[in-house]
Coordinates of C-alpha atoms in Angstrom, one line a residue:
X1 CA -42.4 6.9 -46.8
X2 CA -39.5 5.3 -47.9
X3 CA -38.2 2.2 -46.2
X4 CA -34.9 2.0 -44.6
X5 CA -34.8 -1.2 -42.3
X6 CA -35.4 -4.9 -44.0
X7 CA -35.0 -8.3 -42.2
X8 CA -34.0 -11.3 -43.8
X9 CA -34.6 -15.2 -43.5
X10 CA -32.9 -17.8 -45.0
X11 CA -29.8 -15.5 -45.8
X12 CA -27.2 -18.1 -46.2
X13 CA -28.5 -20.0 -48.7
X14 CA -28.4 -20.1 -52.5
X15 CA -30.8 -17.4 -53.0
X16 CA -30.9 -15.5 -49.7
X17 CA -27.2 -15.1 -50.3
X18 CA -27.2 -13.1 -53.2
X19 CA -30.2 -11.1 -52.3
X20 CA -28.6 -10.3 -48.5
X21 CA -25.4 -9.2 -50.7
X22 CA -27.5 -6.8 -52.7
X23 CA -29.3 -5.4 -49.8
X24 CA -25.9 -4.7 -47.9
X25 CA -24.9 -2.6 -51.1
X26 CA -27.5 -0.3 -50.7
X27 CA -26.0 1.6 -47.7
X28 CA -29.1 3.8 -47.0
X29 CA -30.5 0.4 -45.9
X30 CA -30.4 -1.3 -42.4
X31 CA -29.9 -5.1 -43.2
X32 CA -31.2 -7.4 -40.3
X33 CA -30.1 -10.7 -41.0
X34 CA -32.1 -13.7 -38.7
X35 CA -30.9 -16.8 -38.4
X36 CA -31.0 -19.9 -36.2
X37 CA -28.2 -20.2 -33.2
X38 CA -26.7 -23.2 -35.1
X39 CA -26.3 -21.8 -38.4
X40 CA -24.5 -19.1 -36.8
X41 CA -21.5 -21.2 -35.6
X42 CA -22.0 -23.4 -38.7
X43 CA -21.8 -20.9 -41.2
X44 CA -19.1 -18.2 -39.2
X45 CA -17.5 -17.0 -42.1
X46 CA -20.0 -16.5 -44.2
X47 CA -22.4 -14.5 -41.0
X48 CA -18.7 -12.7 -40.4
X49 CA -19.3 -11.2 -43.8
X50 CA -22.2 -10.1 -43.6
X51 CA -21.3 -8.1 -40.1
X52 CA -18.2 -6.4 -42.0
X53 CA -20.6 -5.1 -44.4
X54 CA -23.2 -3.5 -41.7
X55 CA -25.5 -6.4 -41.6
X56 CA -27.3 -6.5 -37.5
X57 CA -27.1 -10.4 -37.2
X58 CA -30.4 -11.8 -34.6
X59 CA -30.5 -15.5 -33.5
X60 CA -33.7 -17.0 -33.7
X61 CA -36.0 -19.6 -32.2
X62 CA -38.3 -20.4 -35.4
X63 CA -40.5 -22.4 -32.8
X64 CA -41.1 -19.4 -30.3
X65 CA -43.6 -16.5 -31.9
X66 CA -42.4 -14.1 -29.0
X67 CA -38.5 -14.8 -30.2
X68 CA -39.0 -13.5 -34.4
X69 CA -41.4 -10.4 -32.7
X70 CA -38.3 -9.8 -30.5
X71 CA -36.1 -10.0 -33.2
X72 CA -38.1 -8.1 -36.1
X73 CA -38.9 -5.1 -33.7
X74 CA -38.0 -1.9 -35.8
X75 CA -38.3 -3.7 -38.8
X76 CA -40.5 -2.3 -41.7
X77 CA -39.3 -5.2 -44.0
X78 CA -39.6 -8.9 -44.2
X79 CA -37.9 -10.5 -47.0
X80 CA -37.8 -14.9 -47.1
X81 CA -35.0 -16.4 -48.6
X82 CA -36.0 -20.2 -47.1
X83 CA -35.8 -22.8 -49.6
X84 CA -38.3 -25.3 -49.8
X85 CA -41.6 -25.7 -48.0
X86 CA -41.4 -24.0 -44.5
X87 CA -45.5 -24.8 -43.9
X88 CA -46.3 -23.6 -40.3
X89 CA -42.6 -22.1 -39.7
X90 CA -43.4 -19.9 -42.5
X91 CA -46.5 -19.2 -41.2
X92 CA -45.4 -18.4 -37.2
X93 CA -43.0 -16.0 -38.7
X94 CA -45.7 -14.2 -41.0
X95 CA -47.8 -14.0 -37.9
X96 CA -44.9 -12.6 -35.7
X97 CA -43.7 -10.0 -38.1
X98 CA -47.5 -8.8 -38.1
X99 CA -47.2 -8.5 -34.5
X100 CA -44.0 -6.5 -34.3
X101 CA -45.4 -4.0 -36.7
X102 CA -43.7 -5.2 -40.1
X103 CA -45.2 -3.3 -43.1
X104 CA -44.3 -5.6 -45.8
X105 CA -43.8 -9.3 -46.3
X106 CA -41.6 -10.9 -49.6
X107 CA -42.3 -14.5 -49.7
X108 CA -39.9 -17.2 -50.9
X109 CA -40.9 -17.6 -54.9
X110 CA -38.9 -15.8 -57.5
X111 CA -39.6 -18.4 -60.6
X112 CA -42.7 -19.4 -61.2
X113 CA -45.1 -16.1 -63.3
X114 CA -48.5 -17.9 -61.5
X115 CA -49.8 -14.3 -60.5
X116 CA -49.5 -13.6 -64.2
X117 CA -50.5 -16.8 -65.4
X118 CA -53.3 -18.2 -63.6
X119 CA -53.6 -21.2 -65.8
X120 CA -50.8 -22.7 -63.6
X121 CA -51.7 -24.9 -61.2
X122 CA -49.5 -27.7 -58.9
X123 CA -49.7 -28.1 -55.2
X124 CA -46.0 -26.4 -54.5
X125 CA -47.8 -23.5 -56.3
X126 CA -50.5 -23.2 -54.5
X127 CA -49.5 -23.6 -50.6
X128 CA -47.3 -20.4 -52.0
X129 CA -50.9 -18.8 -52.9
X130 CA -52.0 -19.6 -49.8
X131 CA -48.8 -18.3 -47.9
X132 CA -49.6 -15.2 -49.7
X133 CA -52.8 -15.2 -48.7
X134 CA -52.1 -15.3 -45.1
X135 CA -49.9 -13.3 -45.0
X136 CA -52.7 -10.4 -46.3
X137 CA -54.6 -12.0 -43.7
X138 CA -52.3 -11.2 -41.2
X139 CA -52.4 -7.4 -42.1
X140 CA -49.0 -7.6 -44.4
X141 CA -48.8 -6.2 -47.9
X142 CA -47.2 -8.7 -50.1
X143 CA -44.6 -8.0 -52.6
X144 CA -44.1 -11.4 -55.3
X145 CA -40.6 -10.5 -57.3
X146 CA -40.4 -12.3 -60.5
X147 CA -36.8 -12.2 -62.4
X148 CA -37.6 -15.7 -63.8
X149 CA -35.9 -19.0 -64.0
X150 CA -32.2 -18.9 -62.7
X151 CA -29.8 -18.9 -65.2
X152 CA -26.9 -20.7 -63.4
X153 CA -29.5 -23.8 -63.1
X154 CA -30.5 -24.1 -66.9
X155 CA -28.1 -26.8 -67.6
X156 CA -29.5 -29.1 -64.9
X157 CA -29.3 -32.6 -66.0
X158 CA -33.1 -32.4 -64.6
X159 CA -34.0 -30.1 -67.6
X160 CA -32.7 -32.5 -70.3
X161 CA -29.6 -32.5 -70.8
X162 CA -27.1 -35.3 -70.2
X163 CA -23.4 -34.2 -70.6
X164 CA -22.7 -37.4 -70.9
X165 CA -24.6 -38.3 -74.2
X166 CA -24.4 -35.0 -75.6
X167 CA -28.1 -34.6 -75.8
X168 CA -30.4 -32.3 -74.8
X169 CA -34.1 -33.0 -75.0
X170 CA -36.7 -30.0 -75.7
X171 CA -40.2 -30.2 -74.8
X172 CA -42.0 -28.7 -77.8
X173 CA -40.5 -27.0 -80.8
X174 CA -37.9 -24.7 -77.8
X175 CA -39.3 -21.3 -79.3
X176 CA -41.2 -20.2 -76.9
X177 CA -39.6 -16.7 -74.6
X178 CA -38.7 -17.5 -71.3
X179 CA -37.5 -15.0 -68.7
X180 CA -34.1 -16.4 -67.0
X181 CA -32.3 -14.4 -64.3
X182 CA -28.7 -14.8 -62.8
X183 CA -28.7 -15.1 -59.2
X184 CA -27.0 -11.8 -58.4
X185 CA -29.2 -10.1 -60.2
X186 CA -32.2 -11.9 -58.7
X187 CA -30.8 -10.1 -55.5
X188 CA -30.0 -6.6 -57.0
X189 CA -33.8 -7.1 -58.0
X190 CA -35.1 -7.7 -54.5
X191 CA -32.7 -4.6 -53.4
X192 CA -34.4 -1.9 -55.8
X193 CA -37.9 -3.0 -55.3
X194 CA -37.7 -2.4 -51.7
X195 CA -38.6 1.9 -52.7
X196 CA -39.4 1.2 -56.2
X197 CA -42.6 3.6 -57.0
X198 CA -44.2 0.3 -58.4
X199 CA -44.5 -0.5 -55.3
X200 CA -46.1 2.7 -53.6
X201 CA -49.8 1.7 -54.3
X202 CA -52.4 0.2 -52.0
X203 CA -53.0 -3.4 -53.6
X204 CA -52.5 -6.4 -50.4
X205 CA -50.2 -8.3 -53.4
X206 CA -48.4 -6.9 -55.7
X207 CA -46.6 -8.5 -58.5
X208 CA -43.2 -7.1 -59.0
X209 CA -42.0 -8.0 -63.0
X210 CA -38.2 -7.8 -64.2
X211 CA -37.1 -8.3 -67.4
X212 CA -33.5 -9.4 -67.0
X213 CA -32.7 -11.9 -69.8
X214 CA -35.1 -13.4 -72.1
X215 CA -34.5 -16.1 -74.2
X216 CA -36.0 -19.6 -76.0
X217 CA -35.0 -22.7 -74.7
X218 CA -33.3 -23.0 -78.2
X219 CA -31.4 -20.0 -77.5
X220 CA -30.1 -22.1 -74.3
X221 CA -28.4 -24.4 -76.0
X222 CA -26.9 -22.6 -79.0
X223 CA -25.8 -19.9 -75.9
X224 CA -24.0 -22.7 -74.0
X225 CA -22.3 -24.1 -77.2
X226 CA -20.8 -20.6 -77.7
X227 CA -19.4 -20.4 -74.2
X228 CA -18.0 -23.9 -74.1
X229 CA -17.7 -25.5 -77.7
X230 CA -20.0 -28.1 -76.8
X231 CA -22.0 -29.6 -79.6
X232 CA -25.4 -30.5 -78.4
X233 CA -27.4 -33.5 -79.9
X234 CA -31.0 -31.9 -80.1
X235 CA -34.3 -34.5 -79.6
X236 CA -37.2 -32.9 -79.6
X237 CA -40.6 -34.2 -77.8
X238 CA -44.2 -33.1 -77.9
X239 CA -45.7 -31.3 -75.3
X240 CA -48.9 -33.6 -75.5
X241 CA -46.3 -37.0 -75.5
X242 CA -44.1 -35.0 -72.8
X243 CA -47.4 -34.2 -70.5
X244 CA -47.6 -38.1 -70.5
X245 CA -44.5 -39.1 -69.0
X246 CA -44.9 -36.9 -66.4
X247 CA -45.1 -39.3 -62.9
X248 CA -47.2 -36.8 -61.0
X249 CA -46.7 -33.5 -59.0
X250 CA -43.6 -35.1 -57.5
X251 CA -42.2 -34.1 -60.6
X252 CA -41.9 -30.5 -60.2
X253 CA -39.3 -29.9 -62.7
X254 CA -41.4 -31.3 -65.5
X255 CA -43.9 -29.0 -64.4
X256 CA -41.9 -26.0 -64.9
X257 CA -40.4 -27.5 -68.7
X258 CA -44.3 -28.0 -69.4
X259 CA -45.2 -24.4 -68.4
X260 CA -42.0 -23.1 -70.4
X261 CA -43.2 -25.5 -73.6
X262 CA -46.4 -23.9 -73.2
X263 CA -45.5 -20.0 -72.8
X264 CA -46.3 -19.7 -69.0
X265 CA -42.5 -18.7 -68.6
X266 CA -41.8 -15.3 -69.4
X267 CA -42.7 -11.9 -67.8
X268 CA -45.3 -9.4 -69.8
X269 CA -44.8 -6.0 -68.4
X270 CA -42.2 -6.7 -67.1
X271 CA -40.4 -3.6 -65.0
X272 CA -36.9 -1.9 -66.7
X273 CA -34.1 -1.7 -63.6
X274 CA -30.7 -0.4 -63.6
X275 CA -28.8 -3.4 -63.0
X276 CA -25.8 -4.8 -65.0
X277 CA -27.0 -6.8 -67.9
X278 CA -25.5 -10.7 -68.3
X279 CA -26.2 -12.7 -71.3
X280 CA -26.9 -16.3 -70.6
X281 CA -23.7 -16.7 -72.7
X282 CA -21.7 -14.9 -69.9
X283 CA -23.2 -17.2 -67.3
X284 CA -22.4 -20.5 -68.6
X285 CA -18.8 -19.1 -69.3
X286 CA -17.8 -19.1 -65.8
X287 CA -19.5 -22.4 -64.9

């Protein structure tokens, strides 16, 4: 059975947008965007969008189970877009799509391959782990899409690199494969997994693989210098000296450079789709 009506969270946000514009492309689908009655007025234009393009827009109360049943009625869907850690919003709205007969449940994790490797541990990771787990609890299947570490972030001054200085520091020798993914196609992802045979088996989580662009952290830097005729200043640090300067599991983005350093960031078996291929080099040109 294929499925034709999805429900969104979190749509107006820096990944919910992209993936809502994906869905909305795919006219066969019925898009149900939900959102809270204040980020309707606050965000207008960008909710007016999504109406011109077919979108069903449903106000909210995140605090009232009986408001997201209401809402998700119909709906075979569920896909989370909310950033950050929603804890028992998260879970109210798990426990309400059950309820108003919701089939399957996307939670909000795009970038981090734990379900592959297991190795990975950090408490962010593992309240996700147990969101998955309640939501399988709650009678959902679980779809996890992986398309990798965004590519429009990589420059972050939080993964090395100060503009300033010119330098960049990589953790380890930078040759280890790591699966990046612009943020469109992060949502063109989402969009063809939804009837993706993959995804027509019985497992209560299923892990959901792209391969969009794979590169070295290396390849980062010698990508951005092409696009912008900036000269990097490259300092390399060991994983076992970078491991030390890590302040604790506040420090979530040295996690994920550790993880890369130590080949936790790239996507074996990875599924082939038919979306439009970007090289990182075409990314950082129109930053």
């Amino acid at each position: 059975m294929a499925f034709t009506k999805i429900a969104i969270s979190g749509a107006t946000g820096n990944i919910g947008l992209h993936i809502t514009n994906a869905l909305l492309k795919h006219k066969n689908l019925t898009v149900v965007v939900l959102t809270r009655p204040d980020s309707l007025e606050s965000k207008k234009d960008v909710f007016d969008g999504f109406k011109k393009e077919g979108a069903v827009i449903k106000t909210v109360d995140l605090k009232s189970e009986q408001s997201v049943i209401d809402a998700l009625k119909g709906t075979e869907v569920l896909i989370s877009a909310i950033a950050g850690d929603a804890g028992d919003a998260e879970k109210l709205v798990i426990t309400a799509a059950a309820k108003a007969g919701v089939k399957r449940y996307y939670p909000s994790e795009y970038g981090v391959n734990d379900l592959h490797y297991k190795q990975i541990e950090h408490p962010i990771v593992n309240k996700k782990r147990a969101i998955r787990d309640f939501a399988v609890q709650a009678g959902l299947e679980v779809v996890v899409v992986y398309t990798g570490f965004f590519a429009e972030w990589a420059l972050a001054p939080v993964y090395g690199f100060d503009f300033e200085k010119k330098t960049v520091r990589v953790v380890g020798d930078g040759n280890q494969k790591i699966t990046f993914g612009s943020l469109p196609q992060l949502g063109e992802a989402v969009a063809l997994s939804i009837n993706h045979p993959q995804l027509a088996k019985s497992e209560k989580i299923q892990y959901f693989p792209v391969e969009l662009i794979s590169a070295t952290f290396n390849d980062v830097i010698q990508a951005h210098e092409k696009a912008s005729g900036f000269k990097w200043t490259v300092n390399h640090i060991s994983i076992a000296d970078f491991e030390k300067t890590i302040s604790g599991p506040q420090d979530f983005v040295s996690y994920l450079l550790l993880w890369q350093a130590k080949g936790y960031g790239n996507s074996p078996n990875a599924i082939k789709l038919d979306i439009k291929a970007h090289t990182l080099q075409e990314v950082f040109s129109k930053q």
